[in-house]
Coordinates of C-alpha atoms in Angstrom, one line a residue:
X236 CA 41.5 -43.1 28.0
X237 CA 41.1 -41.1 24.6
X238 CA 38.0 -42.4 22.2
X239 CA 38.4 -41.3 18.9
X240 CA 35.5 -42.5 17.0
X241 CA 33.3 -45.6 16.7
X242 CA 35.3 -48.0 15.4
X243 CA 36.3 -46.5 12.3
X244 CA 32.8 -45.6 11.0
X245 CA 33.5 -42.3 9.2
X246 CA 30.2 -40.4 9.8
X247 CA 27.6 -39.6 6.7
X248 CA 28.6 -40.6 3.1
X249 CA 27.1 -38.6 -0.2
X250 CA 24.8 -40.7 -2.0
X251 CA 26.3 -39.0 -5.3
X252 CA 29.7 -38.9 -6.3
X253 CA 31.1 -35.0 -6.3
X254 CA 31.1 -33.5 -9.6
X255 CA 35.0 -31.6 -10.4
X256 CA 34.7 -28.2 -9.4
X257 CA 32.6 -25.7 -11.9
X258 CA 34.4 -22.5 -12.9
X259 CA 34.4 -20.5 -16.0
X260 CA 37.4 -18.9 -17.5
X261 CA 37.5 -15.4 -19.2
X262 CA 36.5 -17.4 -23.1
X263 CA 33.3 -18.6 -21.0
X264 CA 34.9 -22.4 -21.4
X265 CA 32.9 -24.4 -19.1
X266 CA 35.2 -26.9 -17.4
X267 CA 34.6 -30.8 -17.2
X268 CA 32.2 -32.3 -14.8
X269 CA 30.3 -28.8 -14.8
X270 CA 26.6 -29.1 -14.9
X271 CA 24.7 -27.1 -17.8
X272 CA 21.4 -25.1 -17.2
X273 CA 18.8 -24.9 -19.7
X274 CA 16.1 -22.3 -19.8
X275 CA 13.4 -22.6 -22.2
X276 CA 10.5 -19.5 -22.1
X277 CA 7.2 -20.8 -23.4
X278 CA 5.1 -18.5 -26.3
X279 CA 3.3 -17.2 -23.7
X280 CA 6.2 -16.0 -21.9
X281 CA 7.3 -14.6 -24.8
X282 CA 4.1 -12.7 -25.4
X283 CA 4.0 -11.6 -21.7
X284 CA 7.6 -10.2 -22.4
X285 CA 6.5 -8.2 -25.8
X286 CA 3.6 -6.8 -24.2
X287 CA 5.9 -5.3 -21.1
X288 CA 7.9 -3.9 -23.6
X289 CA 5.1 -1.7 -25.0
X290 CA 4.4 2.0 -24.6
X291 CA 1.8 2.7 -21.7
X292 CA -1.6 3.6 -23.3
X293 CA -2.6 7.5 -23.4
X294 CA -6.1 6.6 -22.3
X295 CA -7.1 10.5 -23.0
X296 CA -6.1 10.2 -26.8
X297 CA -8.0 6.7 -26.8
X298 CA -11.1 8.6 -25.5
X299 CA -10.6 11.5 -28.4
X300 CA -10.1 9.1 -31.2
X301 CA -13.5 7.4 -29.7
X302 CA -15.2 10.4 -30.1
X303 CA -14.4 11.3 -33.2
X304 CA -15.0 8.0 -34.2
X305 CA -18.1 8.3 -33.3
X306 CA -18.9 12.0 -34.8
X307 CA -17.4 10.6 -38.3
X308 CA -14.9 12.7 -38.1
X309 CA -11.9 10.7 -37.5
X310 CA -11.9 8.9 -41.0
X311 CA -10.6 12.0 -43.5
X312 CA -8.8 10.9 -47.0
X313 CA -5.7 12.7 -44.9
X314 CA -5.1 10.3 -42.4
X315 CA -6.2 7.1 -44.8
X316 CA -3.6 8.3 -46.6
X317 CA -0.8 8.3 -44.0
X318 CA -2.1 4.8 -43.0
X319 CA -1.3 3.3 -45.9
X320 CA 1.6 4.9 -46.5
X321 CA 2.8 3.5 -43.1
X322 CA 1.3 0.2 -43.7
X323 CA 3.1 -0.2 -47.0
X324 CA 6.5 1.6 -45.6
X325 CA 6.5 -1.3 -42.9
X326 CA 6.2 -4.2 -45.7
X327 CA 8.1 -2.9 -48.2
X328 CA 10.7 -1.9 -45.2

């Protein structure tokens, strides 16, 4: 005697029906049924991402700019000059 199964019960079921297979062909046409991802990255993440992106600090030339700071010698009509001329180089672009 052969038993083949429980009297036509056909074991576990999907609770969701299957979506069509997802593929992408070479014009990144996404086929019907495919589920879309959405990624959204909050301000902050954004920030976080900008601020990766910088140069590393040179914590020595930090220190000498304090100094002279502090001596009053850093400020000289040279470098005010160059400042500005950055400054309005950047706005006027």
């Amino acid at each position: 005697m052969e038993i083949f199964g429980a009297g036509g019960a056909q074991g576990p079921q999907p609770i969701y029906p299957r979506l069509a297979p997802f593929s992408v062909d070479a014009g990144n046409t996404v086929h019907a049924g495919a589920p879309r991802d959405q990624v959204e990255i909050s301000p902050l993440g954004q920030m976080l991402d900008g601020i990766s992106r910088l140069p590393e600090i040179r914590h020595e030339r930090v220190e000498e700019i304090r100094r002279q700071i502090a001596e009053g010698t850093y400020d000289t009509p040279e470098r005010l000059e160059l400042a500005l001329d950055r400054m309005f180089s950047e706005i006027l672009g």
